[in-house]
Amino acid sequence: DSPPHAWIIPWLPHLDYRPSMLQNILPQAKRKVENSIIFLSSESSSKKYHSSVNDASDMAFFEAGLAVIRPWSGVLDKGVLHRIVLDCLVPRLARHLSRIEIKHEIGTKCDDNGGVWASVNLLFRLYDDGLLPSREFLSLVEGELLLRIAGIFHGWLVNRIIDVERAAELYVRWKLLFLSGAIDNTTSATLSQIALREDNIVCRIFYGCLLMIKAAANGSEKRDDNDDLTLDELEPALHEVTNYKIVQARRTKEDRMRDEENEMAGHSIDPTGSTNNNSTKAHTSSFHGKRGVTFKDVVEEVAQHNDIPFYPKIGPASTKDGKVIFILGEDQIYLDSNVVYVYRGTDWHATSLEKLVSSL
């Protein structure tokens, strides 16, 4: 069948004098777009899903989905388009990005036929075309790509799989790709790359990789507290306990805290997202200061987003090894170093937040 835009959009200029008809057509058009993407997803997932990053069915689905959505840019409200992308494309894209195999040659130019960067470029295009909100874009890059790259990069250096020279080369290539422009540096930065290099957390991850290279060059010896951090001290959080959804919840909490601080300080927030110097300082203070977002805040945000009760246990046996026990849904949990422990059977078991929430 013809896609919805092929037989609806050509008629819209002839209906602009009848608002009531447009009000009826556009909601139906939104449903048609969503149904088309759901159909494409079911068709591309008919075969057993596997973990290869070169999964042609994944990329075919993403490209077909974008072909259905793009014609409606400027017709449907941007918020409606964002919701369609977040509901219909992003969950599968996040899983796809999490399976990309990070290799020593990750920075080299890949062919267009399923190269590992085809998936990354697709994510960038979504943001550059205005189809993906900033917070979700940054959360996907941080949670499914950069944190995993940093962890693997650390492992390569610790196990001496790569030397310092190769590490520096990879760092430069990654930085060019994510923050500056093309690998050969012949093109200017895109909107997505500008957004990434203006993000504090993304810059910290790159700075952390730079410190890893320095630590590898200095060796593992640390003479006193004034020396640089060692490689062991620079080990990033495990990707298994930090992913897109958890990063998104943390960023949502940070944004909310920043907005509250701006309101209390009497600063208005520009619709474009820009703020004055004072509000920028408030953002920095809220992230680094005593009110910085904790893992408990992230769990609370995820629970609230999924309408799951979350509160501290009261009464006897309300702590475990000095840690407060919380009730999440019907489960008892406690938090330790960004890891969730849930009480099942007769013992406590470590689990990921995403897995726990999906089981409730």
Short mmCIF file of N, CA and C in Angstrom, two decimals, residues 232-342:
data_model
loop_
_atom_site.label_atom_id
_atom_site.label_comp_id
_atom_site.label_asym_id
_atom_site.label_seq_id
_atom_site.Cartn_x
_atom_site.Cartn_y
_atom_site.Cartn_z
N ASP A 232 43.41 2.21 37.58
CA ASP A 232 42.41 1.53 38.41
C ASP A 232 41.42 2.53 38.99
N GLU A 233 41.91 3.70 39.37
CA GLU A 233 41.04 4.72 39.96
C GLU A 233 40.14 5.38 38.92
N LEU A 234 40.48 5.25 37.65
CA LEU A 234 39.71 5.87 36.56
C LEU A 234 38.72 4.92 35.92
N GLU A 235 38.55 3.74 36.49
CA GLU A 235 37.65 2.75 35.89
C GLU A 235 36.22 3.29 35.85
N PRO A 236 35.57 3.33 34.67
CA PRO A 236 34.19 3.85 34.56
C PRO A 236 33.19 2.85 35.14
N ALA A 237 31.95 3.34 35.30
CA ALA A 237 30.87 2.46 35.76
C ALA A 237 30.58 1.40 34.69
N LEU A 238 30.18 0.23 35.14
CA LEU A 238 29.84 -0.85 34.21
C LEU A 238 28.66 -0.45 33.35
N HIS A 239 28.73 -0.77 32.05
CA HIS A 239 27.62 -0.44 31.14
C HIS A 239 26.37 -1.22 31.53
N GLU A 240 26.54 -2.39 32.16
CA GLU A 240 25.37 -3.20 32.54
C GLU A 240 24.47 -2.48 33.53
N VAL A 241 25.02 -1.54 34.31
CA VAL A 241 24.20 -0.84 35.30
C VAL A 241 23.95 0.62 34.89
N THR A 242 24.39 1.00 33.70
CA THR A 242 24.16 2.35 33.21
C THR A 242 23.80 2.29 31.73
N ASN A 243 22.57 2.62 31.40
CA ASN A 243 22.16 2.59 30.01
C ASN A 243 21.30 3.81 29.68
N TYR A 244 20.72 3.81 28.49
CA TYR A 244 19.97 4.96 28.00
C TYR A 244 18.86 5.38 28.96
N LYS A 245 18.07 4.44 29.45
CA LYS A 245 16.93 4.79 30.30
C LYS A 245 17.37 5.38 31.63
N ILE A 246 18.42 4.82 32.20
CA ILE A 246 18.91 5.34 33.48
C ILE A 246 19.52 6.72 33.28
N VAL A 247 20.28 6.91 32.21
CA VAL A 247 20.86 8.22 31.92
C VAL A 247 19.75 9.24 31.67
N GLN A 248 18.72 8.83 30.95
CA GLN A 248 17.60 9.74 30.67
C GLN A 248 16.92 10.17 31.97
N ALA A 249 16.72 9.22 32.88
CA ALA A 249 16.09 9.56 34.16
C ALA A 249 16.97 10.53 34.95
N ARG A 250 18.29 10.30 34.92
CA ARG A 250 19.19 11.21 35.63
C ARG A 250 19.16 12.60 35.03
N ARG A 251 19.18 12.67 33.71
CA ARG A 251 19.15 13.98 33.04
C ARG A 251 17.83 14.70 33.29
N THR A 252 16.73 13.95 33.33
CA THR A 252 15.43 14.56 33.63
C THR A 252 15.44 15.18 35.02
N LYS A 253 16.02 14.45 35.96
CA LYS A 253 16.10 14.95 37.34
C LYS A 253 16.99 16.20 37.40
N GLU A 254 18.11 16.18 36.69
CA GLU A 254 19.01 17.33 36.68
C GLU A 254 18.32 18.56 36.08
N ASP A 255 17.60 18.34 34.98
CA ASP A 255 16.89 19.46 34.34
C ASP A 255 15.85 20.05 35.27
N ARG A 256 15.15 19.18 35.97
CA ARG A 256 14.11 19.65 36.90
C ARG A 256 14.74 20.46 38.04
N MET A 257 15.86 19.97 38.57
CA MET A 257 16.53 20.69 39.64
C MET A 257 17.05 22.04 39.16
N ARG A 258 17.58 22.07 37.93
CA ARG A 258 18.08 23.32 37.39
C ARG A 258 16.94 24.32 37.21
N ASP A 259 15.80 23.84 36.70
CA ASP A 259 14.65 24.72 36.51
C ASP A 259 14.16 25.28 37.84
N GLU A 260 14.15 24.42 38.87
CA GLU A 260 13.70 24.88 40.18
C GLU A 260 14.65 25.94 40.73
N GLU A 261 15.95 25.72 40.56
CA GLU A 261 16.93 26.69 41.05
C GLU A 261 16.81 28.01 40.29
N ASN A 262 16.55 27.92 38.98
CA ASN A 262 16.38 29.14 38.20
C ASN A 262 15.14 29.91 38.64
N GLU A 263 14.06 29.19 38.94
CA GLU A 263 12.85 29.85 39.40
C GLU A 263 13.08 30.52 40.75
N MET A 264 13.75 29.81 41.64
CA MET A 264 14.02 30.38 42.96
C MET A 264 14.93 31.60 42.86
N ALA A 265 15.84 31.58 41.89
CA ALA A 265 16.76 32.71 41.71
C ALA A 265 16.13 33.83 40.89
N GLY A 266 14.92 33.58 40.35
CA GLY A 266 14.23 34.60 39.58
C GLY A 266 14.68 34.70 38.15
N HIS A 267 15.33 33.60 37.64
CA HIS A 267 15.80 33.64 36.26
C HIS A 267 14.79 32.93 35.38
N SER A 268 14.50 33.54 34.25
CA SER A 268 13.61 32.90 33.28
C SER A 268 14.43 32.07 32.33
N ILE A 269 13.82 31.02 31.81
CA ILE A 269 14.51 30.12 30.89
C ILE A 269 14.05 30.43 29.47
N ASP A 270 15.00 30.73 28.60
CA ASP A 270 14.69 31.04 27.22
C ASP A 270 14.08 29.82 26.54
N PRO A 271 13.06 29.98 25.68
CA PRO A 271 12.46 28.84 24.99
C PRO A 271 13.45 28.06 24.15
N THR A 272 14.52 28.72 23.71
CA THR A 272 15.52 28.02 22.91
C THR A 272 16.42 27.14 23.75
N GLY A 273 16.30 27.29 25.10
CA GLY A 273 17.14 26.47 25.98
C GLY A 273 18.34 27.22 26.49
N SER A 274 18.58 28.46 26.00
CA SER A 274 19.74 29.21 26.48
C SER A 274 19.40 29.92 27.78
N THR A 275 20.40 30.15 28.62
CA THR A 275 20.20 30.81 29.89
C THR A 275 21.28 31.85 30.05
N ASN A 276 21.11 32.75 31.03
CA ASN A 276 22.15 33.72 31.28
C ASN A 276 23.25 33.10 32.13
N ASN A 277 24.29 33.87 32.41
CA ASN A 277 25.45 33.33 33.13
C ASN A 277 25.09 32.83 34.50
N ASN A 278 24.18 33.54 35.19
CA ASN A 278 23.83 33.14 36.55
C ASN A 278 23.14 31.79 36.56
N SER A 279 22.25 31.56 35.57
CA SER A 279 21.55 30.27 35.55
C SER A 279 22.51 29.15 35.17
N THR A 280 23.50 29.47 34.33
CA THR A 280 24.49 28.46 33.99
C THR A 280 25.29 28.06 35.22
N LYS A 281 25.62 29.04 36.06
CA LYS A 281 26.33 28.73 37.30
C LYS A 281 25.47 27.89 38.22
N ALA A 282 24.15 28.17 38.22
CA ALA A 282 23.26 27.38 39.06
C ALA A 282 23.24 25.93 38.60
N HIS A 283 23.28 25.73 37.28
CA HIS A 283 23.31 24.37 36.74
C HIS A 283 24.57 23.66 37.19
N THR A 284 25.71 24.34 37.07
CA THR A 284 26.98 23.74 37.48
C THR A 284 26.96 23.43 38.97
N SER A 285 26.40 24.34 39.75
CA SER A 285 26.36 24.13 41.20
C SER A 285 25.49 22.96 41.56
N SER A 286 24.34 22.83 40.87
CA SER A 286 23.42 21.74 41.22
C SER A 286 24.02 20.39 40.87
N PHE A 287 24.91 20.36 39.86
CA PHE A 287 25.49 19.07 39.48
C PHE A 287 26.65 18.69 40.36
N HIS A 288 27.46 19.67 40.76
CA HIS A 288 28.67 19.36 41.54
C HIS A 288 28.43 19.45 43.04
N GLY A 289 27.44 20.25 43.46
CA GLY A 289 27.27 20.53 44.87
C GLY A 289 26.61 19.41 45.63
N LYS A 290 26.23 19.72 46.86
CA LYS A 290 25.66 18.71 47.74
C LYS A 290 24.33 18.18 47.23
N ARG A 291 23.64 18.99 46.40
CA ARG A 291 22.35 18.55 45.89
C ARG A 291 22.48 17.80 44.58
N GLY A 292 23.69 17.40 44.23
CA GLY A 292 23.89 16.67 42.99
C GLY A 292 23.02 15.42 42.94
N VAL A 293 22.66 15.01 41.73
CA VAL A 293 21.77 13.87 41.55
C VAL A 293 22.44 12.58 42.02
N THR A 294 21.75 11.82 42.86
CA THR A 294 22.26 10.55 43.36
C THR A 294 21.57 9.40 42.64
N PHE A 295 22.07 8.18 42.87
CA PHE A 295 21.44 7.02 42.26
C PHE A 295 20.02 6.84 42.79
N LYS A 296 19.79 7.20 44.03
CA LYS A 296 18.43 7.15 44.59
C LYS A 296 17.50 8.08 43.80
N ASP A 297 18.01 9.26 43.44
CA ASP A 297 17.20 10.18 42.63
C ASP A 297 16.82 9.56 41.30
N VAL A 298 17.78 8.85 40.70
CA VAL A 298 17.53 8.21 39.42
C VAL A 298 16.46 7.12 39.56
N VAL A 299 16.59 6.29 40.61
CA VAL A 299 15.60 5.24 40.84
C VAL A 299 14.22 5.86 41.08
N GLU A 300 14.20 6.93 41.84
CA GLU A 300 12.93 7.61 42.13
C GLU A 300 12.30 8.15 40.85
N GLU A 301 13.13 8.70 39.96
CA GLU A 301 12.64 9.26 38.70
C GLU A 301 12.10 8.15 37.80
N VAL A 302 12.82 7.02 37.72
CA VAL A 302 12.36 5.89 36.91
C VAL A 302 11.04 5.34 37.46
N ALA A 303 10.95 5.22 38.78
CA ALA A 303 9.71 4.71 39.39
C ALA A 303 8.55 5.66 39.11
N GLN A 304 8.79 6.95 39.23
CA GLN A 304 7.73 7.91 38.98
C GLN A 304 7.29 7.87 37.52
N HIS A 305 8.26 7.74 36.61
CA HIS A 305 7.95 7.68 35.18
C HIS A 305 7.11 6.46 34.83
N ASN A 306 7.32 5.37 35.56
CA ASN A 306 6.59 4.13 35.28
C ASN A 306 5.42 3.90 36.23
N ASP A 307 5.08 4.93 37.04
CA ASP A 307 3.95 4.83 37.99
C ASP A 307 4.11 3.66 38.94
N ILE A 308 5.33 3.47 39.46
CA ILE A 308 5.62 2.39 40.41
C ILE A 308 5.84 3.01 41.79
N PRO A 309 5.15 2.56 42.83
CA PRO A 309 5.38 3.10 44.17
C PRO A 309 6.83 2.91 44.60
N PHE A 310 7.40 3.94 45.21
CA PHE A 310 8.79 3.88 45.68
C PHE A 310 8.89 4.70 46.96
N TYR A 311 9.21 4.03 48.08
CA TYR A 311 9.30 4.72 49.36
C TYR A 311 10.16 3.89 50.32
N PRO A 312 10.74 4.54 51.33
CA PRO A 312 11.58 3.80 52.29
C PRO A 312 10.74 2.90 53.19
N LYS A 313 11.30 1.74 53.50
CA LYS A 313 10.62 0.81 54.41
C LYS A 313 10.68 1.37 55.83
N ILE A 314 9.60 1.22 56.54
CA ILE A 314 9.51 1.74 57.91
C ILE A 314 9.36 0.57 58.88
N GLY A 315 9.97 0.71 60.06
CA GLY A 315 9.82 -0.32 61.08
C GLY A 315 11.06 -1.17 61.21
N PRO A 316 10.92 -2.34 61.85
CA PRO A 316 12.07 -3.22 62.05
C PRO A 316 12.59 -3.77 60.72
N ALA A 317 13.86 -4.13 60.70
CA ALA A 317 14.51 -4.69 59.50
C ALA A 317 14.35 -3.75 58.30
N SER A 318 14.57 -2.45 58.57
CA SER A 318 14.42 -1.47 57.48
C SER A 318 15.77 -1.06 56.89
N THR A 319 16.84 -1.75 57.29
CA THR A 319 18.15 -1.48 56.71
C THR A 319 18.85 -2.80 56.41
N LYS A 320 19.81 -2.75 55.50
CA LYS A 320 20.62 -3.90 55.15
C LYS A 320 22.07 -3.43 55.09
N ASP A 321 22.89 -3.91 56.02
CA ASP A 321 24.29 -3.50 56.11
C ASP A 321 24.42 -1.98 56.15
N GLY A 322 23.52 -1.34 56.88
CA GLY A 322 23.56 0.11 57.03
C GLY A 322 22.90 0.87 55.90
N LYS A 323 22.43 0.17 54.85
CA LYS A 323 21.77 0.80 53.71
C LYS A 323 20.25 0.78 53.93
N VAL A 324 19.59 1.88 53.59
CA VAL A 324 18.14 1.97 53.73
C VAL A 324 17.46 1.03 52.75
N ILE A 325 16.50 0.28 53.22
CA ILE A 325 15.70 -0.60 52.36
C ILE A 325 14.50 0.19 51.86
N PHE A 326 14.27 0.10 50.54
CA PHE A 326 13.13 0.78 49.92
C PHE A 326 12.13 -0.26 49.40
N ILE A 327 10.88 0.17 49.29
CA ILE A 327 9.85 -0.63 48.65
C ILE A 327 9.69 -0.09 47.24
N LEU A 328 9.92 -0.93 46.23
CA LEU A 328 9.71 -0.57 44.84
C LEU A 328 8.65 -1.51 44.29
N GLY A 329 7.44 -0.98 44.09
CA GLY A 329 6.33 -1.85 43.74
C GLY A 329 6.02 -2.76 44.90
N GLU A 330 6.23 -4.05 44.73
CA GLU A 330 6.04 -5.02 45.81
C GLU A 330 7.36 -5.61 46.27
N ASP A 331 8.47 -5.14 45.70
CA ASP A 331 9.79 -5.69 46.03
C ASP A 331 10.49 -4.83 47.07
N GLN A 332 11.34 -5.48 47.87
CA GLN A 332 12.25 -4.77 48.76
C GLN A 332 13.60 -4.65 48.07
N ILE A 333 14.15 -3.43 48.06
CA ILE A 333 15.44 -3.22 47.42
C ILE A 333 16.32 -2.34 48.31
N TYR A 334 17.63 -2.39 48.09
CA TYR A 334 18.52 -1.38 48.64
C TYR A 334 19.56 -1.04 47.59
N LEU A 335 20.18 0.12 47.72
CA LEU A 335 21.08 0.64 46.70
C LEU A 335 22.50 0.71 47.25
N ASP A 336 23.45 0.27 46.46
CA ASP A 336 24.85 0.30 46.88
C ASP A 336 25.73 0.52 45.65
N SER A 337 26.39 1.68 45.61
CA SER A 337 27.32 2.00 44.52
C SER A 337 26.68 1.83 43.14
N ASN A 338 25.53 2.45 42.95
CA ASN A 338 24.83 2.43 41.67
C ASN A 338 24.38 1.04 41.24
N VAL A 339 24.26 0.13 42.19
CA VAL A 339 23.75 -1.21 41.92
C VAL A 339 22.50 -1.43 42.78
N VAL A 340 21.48 -2.04 42.17
CA VAL A 340 20.24 -2.35 42.89
C VAL A 340 20.31 -3.78 43.38
N TYR A 341 19.99 -3.98 44.67
CA TYR A 341 19.89 -5.32 45.24
C TYR A 341 18.43 -5.55 45.61
N VAL A 342 17.87 -6.65 45.12
CA VAL A 342 16.46 -6.96 45.36
C VAL A 342 16.37 -8.25 46.18
#
